[in-house]
Coordinates of C-alpha atoms in Angstrom, one line a residue:
Chain R
X1 CA 98.9 86.2 130.1
X2 CA 99.5 83.9 132.6
X3 CA 100.1 84.0 136.7
X4 CA 103.5 83.3 137.6
X5 CA 105.1 86.3 135.1
X6 CA 102.2 88.9 137.0
X7 CA 104.1 90.4 140.0
X8 CA 102.8 93.3 142.6
X9 CA 101.7 95.7 140.3
X10 CA 104.0 98.8 142.2
X11 CA 107.3 96.8 141.3
X12 CA 108.3 98.4 138.5
X13 CA 108.8 96.5 135.5
X14 CA 112.5 95.3 134.5
X15 CA 114.2 96.8 131.6
X16 CA 113.6 94.0 129.4
X17 CA 110.1 93.2 130.2
X18 CA 108.5 94.7 127.4
X19 CA 105.5 93.2 127.2
X20 CA 104.9 95.1 130.9
X21 CA 105.0 98.4 128.7
X22 CA 101.9 99.8 128.1
X23 CA 102.7 101.0 124.2
X24 CA 104.0 97.4 123.9
X25 CA 100.8 96.0 124.6
X26 CA 99.0 98.9 122.8
X27 CA 100.7 97.7 120.1
X28 CA 100.1 94.0 120.7
X29 CA 97.0 95.0 121.0
X30 CA 96.1 96.9 117.8
X31 CA 98.3 94.2 115.7
X32 CA 95.6 91.8 116.7
X33 CA 93.1 94.0 116.6
X34 CA 94.3 94.4 112.3
X35 CA 95.1 90.6 111.8
X36 CA 91.0 89.7 113.5
X37 CA 88.4 91.9 113.0
X38 CA 88.0 90.8 109.6
X39 CA 87.9 88.0 110.6
X40 CA 85.4 87.7 113.4
X41 CA 83.2 89.9 111.1
X42 CA 83.3 87.6 108.4
X43 CA 82.4 84.7 111.6
X44 CA 79.3 87.1 113.1
X45 CA 78.0 87.8 109.6
X46 CA 78.0 84.2 109.0
X47 CA 75.2 84.1 111.2
X48 CA 73.1 87.0 110.9
X49 CA 69.4 87.2 109.5
X50 CA 69.6 88.8 106.6
X51 CA 70.1 89.3 103.0
X52 CA 72.7 91.6 103.5
X53 CA 76.6 91.5 104.9
X54 CA 75.3 95.3 106.6
X55 CA 73.3 95.4 109.7
X56 CA 73.1 92.6 112.3
X57 CA 68.7 91.4 112.8
X58 CA 69.4 88.1 114.7
X59 CA 70.6 84.6 115.1
X60 CA 70.1 82.0 112.0
X61 CA 72.0 79.6 110.7
X62 CA 70.3 79.9 107.4
X63 CA 73.2 80.5 105.1
X64 CA 74.7 77.9 105.9
X65 CA 72.0 75.7 105.1
X66 CA 72.1 77.8 102.5
X67 CA 75.6 77.0 101.1
X68 CA 75.2 73.0 102.1
X69 CA 72.7 73.2 99.6
X70 CA 74.5 75.2 97.0
X71 CA 76.1 72.0 94.7
X72 CA 78.3 74.3 92.8
X73 CA 80.1 75.1 96.1
X74 CA 80.7 71.9 97.4
X75 CA 81.4 70.6 94.3
X76 CA 84.2 72.9 93.7
X77 CA 85.3 71.8 97.6
X78 CA 85.1 68.6 96.9
X79 CA 87.1 69.4 93.5
X80 CA 89.7 71.3 96.2
X81 CA 90.3 69.0 99.0
X82 CA 90.9 65.7 96.0
X83 CA 93.5 68.0 94.4
X84 CA 95.2 68.4 97.5
X85 CA 95.6 65.4 98.5
X86 CA 96.1 64.2 95.3
X87 CA 98.8 66.6 95.0
X88 CA 100.6 66.3 98.8
X89 CA 100.8 62.3 98.2
X90 CA 103.4 63.1 95.2
X91 CA 103.9 65.9 96.4
X92 CA 106.0 63.8 99.8
X93 CA 107.5 61.8 97.2
X94 CA 109.3 63.9 95.4
X95 CA 109.9 66.2 97.8
X96 CA 111.5 63.2 100.1
X97 CA 113.0 61.6 96.8
X98 CA 114.4 64.8 96.1
X99 CA 115.6 65.9 99.8
X100 CA 117.3 62.4 100.1
X101 CA 119.3 62.5 97.2
X102 CA 120.6 66.1 97.6
X103 CA 121.7 65.7 101.6
X104 CA 123.1 61.9 100.7
X105 CA 124.7 61.9 97.0
X106 CA 127.7 64.5 95.8
X107 CA 127.3 64.5 92.3
X108 CA 128.3 67.0 89.7
X109 CA 125.9 69.8 88.7
X110 CA 124.9 69.7 92.0
X111 CA 124.5 73.2 93.0
X112 CA 122.5 73.1 89.6
X113 CA 120.1 71.2 90.8
X114 CA 119.9 73.0 94.1
X115 CA 119.7 75.9 92.5
X116 CA 116.2 74.7 90.1
X117 CA 114.8 73.3 92.9
X118 CA 114.5 76.7 94.5
X119 CA 113.4 77.9 91.7
X120 CA 109.5 77.0 92.2
X121 CA 109.7 78.2 95.5
X122 CA 110.9 82.2 94.3
X123 CA 109.6 82.1 90.7
X124 CA 106.4 84.4 91.1
X125 CA 102.5 83.0 90.7
X126 CA 101.6 84.7 87.4
X127 CA 104.1 83.3 86.0
X128 CA 104.1 79.9 86.9
X129 CA 100.2 80.3 86.1
X130 CA 100.6 81.7 83.1
X131 CA 103.6 78.7 82.0
X132 CA 100.8 75.9 83.2
X133 CA 98.2 77.9 80.7
X134 CA 100.8 77.9 77.8
X135 CA 102.1 74.8 78.6
X136 CA 98.9 72.5 78.6
X137 CA 97.0 75.1 75.6
X138 CA 100.2 73.5 73.2
X139 CA 102.1 71.2 74.2
X140 CA 100.0 68.8 76.6
X141 CA 96.6 69.7 75.7
X142 CA 94.6 68.0 79.0
X143 CA 91.8 65.5 77.2
X144 CA 88.1 67.7 78.3
X145 CA 85.4 65.9 79.4
X146 CA 87.2 62.9 81.5
X147 CA 85.3 61.4 84.4
X148 CA 86.0 62.3 87.7
X149 CA 89.3 62.8 89.1
X150 CA 91.0 62.5 85.9
X151 CA 89.4 65.8 84.6
X152 CA 91.5 67.5 87.7
X153 CA 94.5 66.0 86.2
X154 CA 96.2 69.2 85.0
X155 CA 96.0 71.4 88.0
X156 CA 96.9 68.5 89.8
X157 CA 100.3 68.4 88.3
X158 CA 100.5 72.2 88.5
X159 CA 100.0 71.6 92.6
X160 CA 102.6 69.7 92.6
X161 CA 105.1 71.6 90.4
X162 CA 105.4 74.3 93.3
X163 CA 104.5 71.3 96.6
X164 CA 107.0 69.3 96.2
X165 CA 110.8 71.8 96.3
X166 CA 108.3 73.7 99.8
X167 CA 108.5 69.1 101.0
X168 CA 112.5 68.8 99.8
X169 CA 113.1 71.6 101.9
X170 CA 111.8 70.5 105.2
X171 CA 113.3 67.0 104.5
X172 CA 116.7 68.0 103.7
X173 CA 116.5 70.2 106.5
X174 CA 115.7 67.6 108.8
X175 CA 118.2 65.0 107.8
X176 CA 120.9 67.9 108.2
X177 CA 119.9 66.1 112.5
X178 CA 120.9 62.4 111.2
X179 CA 124.1 60.5 113.0
X180 CA 125.5 58.5 109.8
X181 CA 127.0 56.5 112.7
X182 CA 123.4 54.8 113.0
X183 CA 123.1 54.1 109.4
X184 CA 126.7 52.6 109.8
X185 CA 125.7 50.3 112.8
X186 CA 122.3 49.4 111.1
X187 CA 124.8 47.7 108.1
X188 CA 127.7 46.3 109.5
X189 CA 124.9 44.6 112.2
X190 CA 123.1 43.3 108.8
X191 CA 121.0 45.2 107.8
X192 CA 120.4 45.7 103.8
X193 CA 120.7 49.1 102.2
X194 CA 116.6 49.1 102.0
X195 CA 116.1 47.4 105.1
X196 CA 118.3 50.2 106.8
X197 CA 116.3 53.5 104.8
X198 CA 113.0 51.9 105.6
X199 CA 113.6 51.4 109.6
X200 CA 116.6 53.8 110.5
X201 CA 116.0 56.5 107.8
X202 CA 112.6 56.9 107.2
X203 CA 111.8 57.0 110.6
X204 CA 114.5 60.2 111.2
X205 CA 112.7 61.7 108.3
X206 CA 109.1 61.3 109.3
X207 CA 108.4 64.7 111.5
X208 CA 109.5 65.9 108.4
X209 CA 107.7 64.4 105.7
X210 CA 104.8 64.9 108.1
X211 CA 105.4 68.8 108.2
X212 CA 105.8 68.5 104.4
X213 CA 102.5 66.7 103.9
X214 CA 100.9 69.4 106.2
X215 CA 103.1 72.4 104.2
X216 CA 101.9 71.2 99.8
X217 CA 98.1 70.3 101.3
X218 CA 97.9 74.1 103.2
X219 CA 99.3 75.3 99.6
X220 CA 97.2 73.2 97.7
X221 CA 94.2 74.5 99.2
X222 CA 95.0 77.8 99.4
X223 CA 96.0 77.9 95.7
X224 CA 94.1 80.6 93.7
X225 CA 96.5 82.6 90.7
X226 CA 98.1 78.8 89.5
X227 CA 94.5 77.1 89.3
X228 CA 92.7 80.0 87.7
X229 CA 95.1 79.8 85.3
X230 CA 94.4 75.8 84.6
X231 CA 91.2 75.2 85.5
X232 CA 88.3 75.2 82.7
X233 CA 84.8 75.7 83.8
X234 CA 84.2 71.7 84.3
X235 CA 87.3 72.1 87.2
X236 CA 86.5 75.0 89.7
X237 CA 88.3 74.6 92.6
X238 CA 86.9 76.5 95.8
X239 CA 88.5 79.8 95.6
X240 CA 88.0 80.2 92.3
X241 CA 84.5 79.5 92.8
X242 CA 84.3 81.7 95.8
X243 CA 85.8 84.1 93.4
X244 CA 83.9 84.5 91.1
X245 CA 81.1 84.3 93.9
X246 CA 83.0 87.7 95.8
X247 CA 83.3 88.9 92.4
X248 CA 79.8 88.7 91.2
X249 CA 78.5 90.0 94.7
X250 CA 79.5 89.9 98.2
X251 CA 76.5 87.1 100.1
X252 CA 76.4 85.3 103.1
X253 CA 76.6 82.1 102.2
X254 CA 80.3 83.0 100.9
X255 CA 80.9 84.1 104.9
X256 CA 79.2 81.0 106.1
X257 CA 81.6 78.2 104.1
X258 CA 84.2 80.9 105.1
X259 CA 83.7 80.3 107.9
X260 CA 83.3 76.4 108.4
X261 CA 86.6 76.2 106.4
X262 CA 88.2 78.3 109.2
X263 CA 86.6 75.8 111.5
X264 CA 88.2 73.2 109.8
X265 CA 91.9 74.9 109.7
X266 CA 92.0 76.2 113.4
X267 CA 90.7 72.4 114.1
X268 CA 93.7 70.9 111.8
X269 CA 95.9 73.1 112.8
X270 CA 94.7 72.4 116.4
X271 CA 95.4 68.4 116.0
X272 CA 98.8 69.0 114.3
X273 CA 100.0 71.1 117.9
X274 CA 99.5 68.6 119.7
X275 CA 100.8 65.8 116.9
X276 CA 104.2 67.8 116.8
X277 CA 104.6 69.9 119.9
X278 CA 106.0 72.7 119.5
X279 CA 105.4 74.0 116.4
X280 CA 107.2 77.2 115.9
X281 CA 110.3 76.4 115.3
X282 CA 109.5 74.2 113.0
X283 CA 106.6 76.3 111.3
X284 CA 109.0 79.2 110.4
X285 CA 109.6 78.0 106.8
X286 CA 106.2 77.4 106.0
X287 CA 106.1 81.0 103.5
X288 CA 106.5 81.1 100.6
X289 CA 110.5 81.4 100.5
X290 CA 110.9 79.0 103.3
X291 CA 115.4 79.0 101.8
X292 CA 115.6 82.5 102.7
X293 CA 113.9 81.9 106.5
X294 CA 115.6 78.5 106.6
X295 CA 119.1 80.6 105.7
X296 CA 118.4 83.2 108.4
X297 CA 117.6 80.8 111.0
X298 CA 121.3 78.6 110.7
X299 CA 123.2 81.8 109.5
Chain P
X1 CA 117.6 57.2 90.1
X2 CA 116.5 58.8 93.1
X3 CA 116.5 61.8 91.8
X4 CA 115.7 61.1 88.5
X5 CA 111.5 61.3 89.4
X6 CA 112.1 65.1 90.8
X7 CA 114.3 66.0 88.1
X8 CA 111.5 65.1 85.6
X9 CA 108.8 66.5 86.9
X10 CA 111.1 69.7 87.4
X11 CA 111.9 69.9 83.7
X12 CA 108.7 68.6 82.2
X13 CA 106.0 70.3 84.5
X14 CA 107.6 73.6 85.3
X15 CA 111.1 74.3 83.5
X16 CA 109.5 73.3 80.1
X17 CA 106.3 75.8 80.9
X18 CA 108.7 78.5 81.8
X19 CA 110.8 77.8 78.5
X20 CA 108.1 77.9 76.2
X21 CA 106.5 81.3 78.1
X22 CA 110.2 82.7 77.7
X23 CA 109.7 81.7 73.6
X24 CA 107.1 83.1 73.8
X25 CA 108.5 86.8 74.6
X26 CA 110.0 86.6 71.5
X27 CA 107.1 85.9 69.4
X28 CA 104.5 87.8 67.6
X29 CA 100.9 86.6 67.3
X30 CA 100.4 85.5 64.1
X31 CA 96.8 85.1 62.8
X32 CA 94.1 84.7 66.1
X33 CA 95.5 81.9 67.5
X34 CA 99.0 81.1 66.2
X35 CA 102.1 82.1 67.1
X36 CA 105.5 82.4 65.2
X37 CA 108.3 82.5 67.2
X38 CA 110.2 85.4 65.2
X39 CA 112.9 86.2 67.2
X40 CA 111.8 90.0 68.0
X41 CA 112.2 92.3 70.6
X42 CA 109.0 94.2 69.9
X43 CA 107.5 93.1 72.8
X44 CA 110.1 93.9 75.3
X45 CA 110.1 97.6 73.9
X46 CA 106.1 97.5 74.3
X47 CA 107.1 96.5 77.7
X48 CA 109.3 100.1 77.8
X49 CA 106.0 102.0 77.2
X50 CA 105.5 105.0 79.4
X51 CA 102.1 103.3 80.6
X52 CA 103.5 99.9 81.2
X53 CA 107.0 101.3 82.9
X54 CA 104.2 103.8 85.0
X55 CA 102.5 100.4 86.2
X56 CA 106.2 98.5 86.6
X57 CA 106.7 101.6 88.7
X58 CA 103.8 102.0 90.7
X59 CA 103.8 98.0 91.7
X60 CA 106.8 98.7 92.9
X61 CA 106.6 101.3 94.7
X62 CA 103.3 99.6 96.5
X63 CA 105.4 96.6 97.2
X64 CA 108.1 98.8 98.7
X65 CA 105.1 100.6 100.8
X66 CA 103.7 97.1 102.0
X67 CA 107.6 96.3 103.3
X68 CA 107.7 99.5 104.8
X69 CA 104.6 99.0 106.6
X70 CA 105.0 95.6 107.9
X71 CA 108.0 96.6 109.0
X72 CA 106.5 98.9 110.8
X73 CA 103.8 96.9 111.5
X74 CA 105.7 93.9 113.2
X75 CA 108.9 94.8 114.3
X76 CA 107.7 95.6 117.9
X77 CA 105.3 92.6 117.8
X78 CA 108.6 90.6 117.0
X79 CA 110.4 92.3 119.9
X80 CA 107.5 91.8 122.2
X81 CA 107.4 87.8 121.5
X82 CA 111.2 87.7 121.5
X83 CA 110.6 88.9 124.9
X84 CA 107.4 87.5 126.2
X85 CA 107.8 84.5 129.1
X86 CA 108.2 81.0 126.7
X87 CA 104.4 79.7 127.1
X88 CA 103.0 84.1 126.0
X89 CA 105.7 83.3 122.8
X90 CA 104.0 80.1 121.3
X91 CA 100.2 82.2 121.8
X92 CA 101.6 85.2 120.1
X93 CA 103.2 83.1 117.4
X94 CA 99.4 81.5 117.1
X95 CA 98.5 85.3 117.1
X96 CA 99.9 86.0 113.2
X97 CA 99.8 82.5 112.3
X98 CA 97.0 81.6 112.3
X99 CA 95.4 84.5 109.4
X100 CA 98.3 82.9 107.1
X101 CA 96.7 79.5 108.1
X102 CA 93.1 81.0 106.9
X103 CA 92.7 81.1 102.5
X104 CA 93.9 83.8 101.0
X105 CA 90.8 84.3 98.8
X106 CA 88.5 84.0 102.8
X107 CA 91.1 86.7 104.2
X108 CA 90.5 89.2 101.3
X109 CA 87.0 88.8 101.4
X110 CA 87.0 89.7 105.3
X111 CA 89.0 92.7 103.9
X112 CA 85.8 93.6 101.8
X113 CA 83.7 93.3 104.4
X114 CA 85.6 95.6 106.8
X115 CA 86.3 98.3 104.4
X116 CA 83.1 99.2 102.7
X117 CA 80.9 101.8 103.4
X118 CA 79.3 100.7 105.1
X119 CA 81.9 98.1 106.4
X120 CA 82.6 98.1 110.4
X121 CA 85.8 100.2 110.5
X122 CA 82.9 103.0 108.8
X123 CA 80.8 102.0 111.1
X124 CA 82.8 102.5 113.8
X125 CA 84.1 105.6 112.6
X126 CA 80.3 107.0 112.7
X127 CA 79.7 105.9 115.7
X128 CA 82.6 107.7 117.1
X129 CA 81.4 110.9 115.6
X130 CA 78.3 111.1 116.3
X131 CA 79.7 110.4 119.8
X132 CA 82.1 113.8 119.1
X133 CA 79.2 115.6 117.5
X134 CA 76.6 114.7 121.2
X135 CA 79.7 116.1 122.8
X136 CA 80.6 119.6 120.9
X137 CA 76.4 120.0 120.6
X138 CA 76.4 119.5 124.8
X139 CA 79.8 122.2 125.0
X140 CA 77.8 124.4 123.1
X141 CA 79.6 124.6 119.5
X142 CA 76.8 123.3 117.8
X143 CA 76.4 119.7 116.6
X144 CA 79.0 119.0 113.5
X145 CA 78.3 118.3 109.9
X146 CA 77.5 114.8 108.6
X147 CA 79.3 112.2 108.6
X148 CA 80.7 110.9 105.6
X149 CA 81.9 107.5 105.5
X150 CA 85.5 107.1 104.3
X151 CA 86.1 104.9 100.9
X152 CA 88.2 102.5 101.6
X153 CA 87.5 99.8 99.8
X154 CA 88.6 99.8 95.2
X155 CA 91.8 102.5 95.5
X156 CA 95.4 102.5 95.9
X157 CA 94.2 102.4 99.9
X158 CA 92.8 99.4 99.9
X159 CA 95.6 97.4 97.9
X160 CA 98.1 98.4 100.2
X161 CA 95.9 97.7 103.4
X162 CA 95.3 94.0 101.8
X163 CA 98.8 93.6 100.8
X164 CA 100.3 94.7 104.4
X165 CA 97.2 92.3 105.9
X166 CA 98.7 90.0 103.6
X167 CA 102.1 89.1 103.7
X168 CA 102.4 90.5 107.7
X169 CA 103.4 87.2 109.2
X170 CA 106.3 86.7 106.1
X171 CA 107.6 90.0 107.9
X172 CA 107.5 88.6 111.7
X173 CA 109.0 84.9 111.1
X174 CA 111.7 86.2 110.2
X175 CA 112.5 89.6 112.1
X176 CA 111.8 87.4 115.3
X177 CA 113.7 84.3 114.0
X178 CA 116.7 87.1 114.0
X179 CA 115.7 88.5 117.6
X180 CA 115.4 86.0 119.0
X181 CA 119.1 84.7 119.0
X182 CA 119.6 88.2 119.7
X183 CA 122.1 88.4 123.3
X184 CA 120.3 90.1 125.4
X185 CA 123.6 91.6 127.7
X186 CA 123.8 93.4 125.2
X187 CA 120.7 95.3 125.6
X188 CA 121.0 95.2 129.2
X189 CA 124.2 96.8 128.8
X190 CA 123.5 99.7 126.8
X191 CA 120.5 100.5 129.3
X192 CA 123.2 100.2 132.0
X193 CA 125.1 102.8 130.8
X194 CA 123.1 105.1 130.7
X195 CA 121.1 104.8 126.8
X196 CA 117.4 104.9 127.2
X197 CA 115.1 102.5 125.1
X198 CA 114.3 104.9 122.2
X199 CA 118.5 104.8 121.9
X200 CA 118.8 101.1 122.2
X201 CA 116.4 100.0 120.4
X202 CA 117.7 102.2 117.5
X203 CA 121.5 101.6 117.7
X204 CA 121.6 97.7 119.4
X205 CA 118.0 96.4 118.5
X206 CA 117.7 97.6 115.2
X207 CA 121.3 96.5 113.7
X208 CA 120.9 93.1 115.5
X209 CA 118.3 92.6 114.1
X210 CA 119.6 93.5 110.6
X211 CA 119.1 90.1 108.9
X212 CA 116.1 89.7 110.0
X213 CA 115.0 93.0 108.3
X214 CA 116.8 91.6 105.4
X215 CA 115.2 88.4 104.7
X216 CA 111.4 89.3 106.0
X217 CA 111.1 92.5 103.9
X218 CA 112.6 90.1 100.5
X219 CA 109.8 87.6 101.4
X220 CA 107.5 90.5 102.1
X221 CA 108.3 92.2 99.0
X222 CA 108.7 89.8 96.5
X223 CA 105.4 88.4 96.6
X224 CA 103.0 91.8 97.0
X225 CA 105.3 92.7 93.7
X226 CA 103.7 89.4 91.6
X227 CA 100.4 90.1 93.7
X228 CA 97.1 89.4 92.0
X229 CA 94.3 89.2 93.7
X230 CA 94.8 92.0 96.0
X231 CA 94.5 94.3 93.5
X232 CA 92.0 92.4 91.3
X233 CA 89.5 92.3 94.0
X234 CA 90.5 95.7 96.8
X235 CA 92.0 97.7 94.2
X236 CA 90.0 100.6 92.0
X237 CA 90.2 101.1 87.7
X238 CA 93.5 102.4 88.6
X239 CA 95.1 99.6 90.8
X240 CA 95.9 98.2 88.1
X241 CA 99.8 95.6 89.2
X242 CA 101.8 94.4 86.8
X243 CA 100.4 91.1 88.0
X244 CA 97.0 92.1 86.5
X245 CA 98.8 93.8 83.2
X246 CA 99.9 90.2 82.5
X247 CA 96.8 88.3 83.3
X248 CA 95.0 90.9 81.4
X249 CA 97.2 89.8 78.1
X250 CA 96.6 86.5 78.4
X251 CA 93.0 86.3 79.2
X252 CA 91.8 88.7 77.9
X253 CA 93.6 91.0 75.2
X254 CA 95.3 87.5 74.1
X255 CA 98.6 88.9 73.3
X256 CA 100.4 86.4 74.1
X257 CA 103.3 87.7 73.3
X258 CA 103.4 90.6 75.8
X259 CA 102.0 88.8 78.5
X260 CA 105.1 86.6 78.3
X261 CA 107.2 89.5 78.1
X262 CA 105.8 91.3 81.1
X263 CA 105.5 87.4 82.9
X264 CA 109.5 87.6 82.9
X265 CA 110.5 90.5 83.6
X266 CA 108.7 90.4 86.5
X267 CA 110.6 87.2 86.9
X268 CA 113.8 89.3 86.4
X269 CA 112.8 92.2 88.5
X270 CA 112.1 89.2 91.5
X271 CA 115.9 87.9 91.0
X272 CA 117.3 91.0 90.8
X273 CA 115.9 91.5 94.3
X274 CA 117.0 88.0 95.6
X275 CA 120.2 88.7 94.4
X276 CA 120.0 92.3 96.0
X277 CA 119.5 90.9 99.3
X278 CA 121.8 88.2 98.8
X279 CA 124.3 90.7 97.8
X280 CA 123.1 93.1 101.2
X281 CA 123.2 90.2 103.4
X282 CA 126.8 88.8 102.6
X283 CA 128.6 91.9 103.0
X284 CA 127.0 92.6 106.3
X285 CA 129.2 90.6 108.4
X286 CA 132.5 92.1 107.0
X287 CA 131.1 95.6 108.4
X288 CA 130.8 94.2 111.7
X289 CA 133.9 93.0 113.9

């Protein structure tokens, strides 16, 4: 806790200063322990000088060396990052178009389109996963043995399908705060439609594009279930690879790679926080069902 | 035009796959790989067999229990965040968000290491046990029996723990969003007029947070109901949930029509949950004057 709110301890806490009541402190500690003990254990044992992950036998970096020499693991990580980058780019474009159109235009069947765009957000992952499995097995078999990264196409398509509606939701929410008069002024002053969009609309939209991109990237990198149904033997992603390693046995190598990935996540989060300022209000919709959360915020 | 590209993508790469699955759910296996769409309902009839009904009931129960535990664990936390000073608020929210940004597989793997028989939880318990044993010996009662590690992994308990672990942020964030808008003078009035903290919480904070409780419950319940990875990695042979059965039909049993029918039953269950939530949150404002 920081200094300004610390009062002399003899004074009784105010009625709503719940943070100063000990049961609340205990509860927060409990939640923090629950959330962080597993992660901290994972990090600590990644430095353990033992083949097994049970007893502490001294500090060592050998699992990191081993993990970084594990070609299959690195290839999977490379695949994951490539897929995430490609699906983020496509999702941002499609999501921005959809969000813009839904904000801007009125057209027949709009509620229907709205509902359809919300579907990928609410449909259970497993259903979308089997849908993709069936689709790529029957309708559009993805050619085998393509050169990298074209062989990842099927997974990228699947990831875009569940990511871009999230971007659309974020973009649309952002555009709600757009002042149409700015646009009219630009048109008045002689800017054409494209110029107006480029110089007036896009700059307003850009925080949503950044937030949407971050969201799409995380969703893609994190996805296991849908990828599990779309990937083949030569297109293994990081989560799928870790899954097979965990199924096989619990090895400290997984701890090491996980620690690296977590460090990367923390770093990216910190950078994002710095770039976007106070993130909390904006990160609330970062769930599988942002519509419900967004509704909840506006109602 | 602007809407064309996203709609095309949605139709071809989302609606079409689901439509095929839907069509398959009325088909039957015809030979090894062919599926003929005969319009039969036998897949849905088979899903009503006691074996599968039991799994559906169990999945719903586990998801509901997860939701309840998330609510119990998350509600006081959300209240604490709401009344925290601004700087601390950001840190507390980050505290729940950070694990959420970590890869799901990594978090599940981390849980395995903690819950194992030789994991951290059992090691901690063993330490306490041996301390208790020494104490009882010192007091002249003789040592306690030998410590038996709790089996926390590969059973239903582990699945529930894992689901709560993963979905806690889904509950805390909507709760916080609802509580943050709450009018503090109402709480002060309640405390002023002689209600204790317990009564204030029960009759003022909880009803005012109801929209957050509803949407948080939905956000937790739906993914928990369709969870695949957690029961697969943390559960035992009897911890199968719907998603595991669906996966088995598609990948191992090679009975796509039946798997398709199960998928759509799960989908309908999800839609029903959403509709119930919409109904509940739509009716609420009329009740409160």
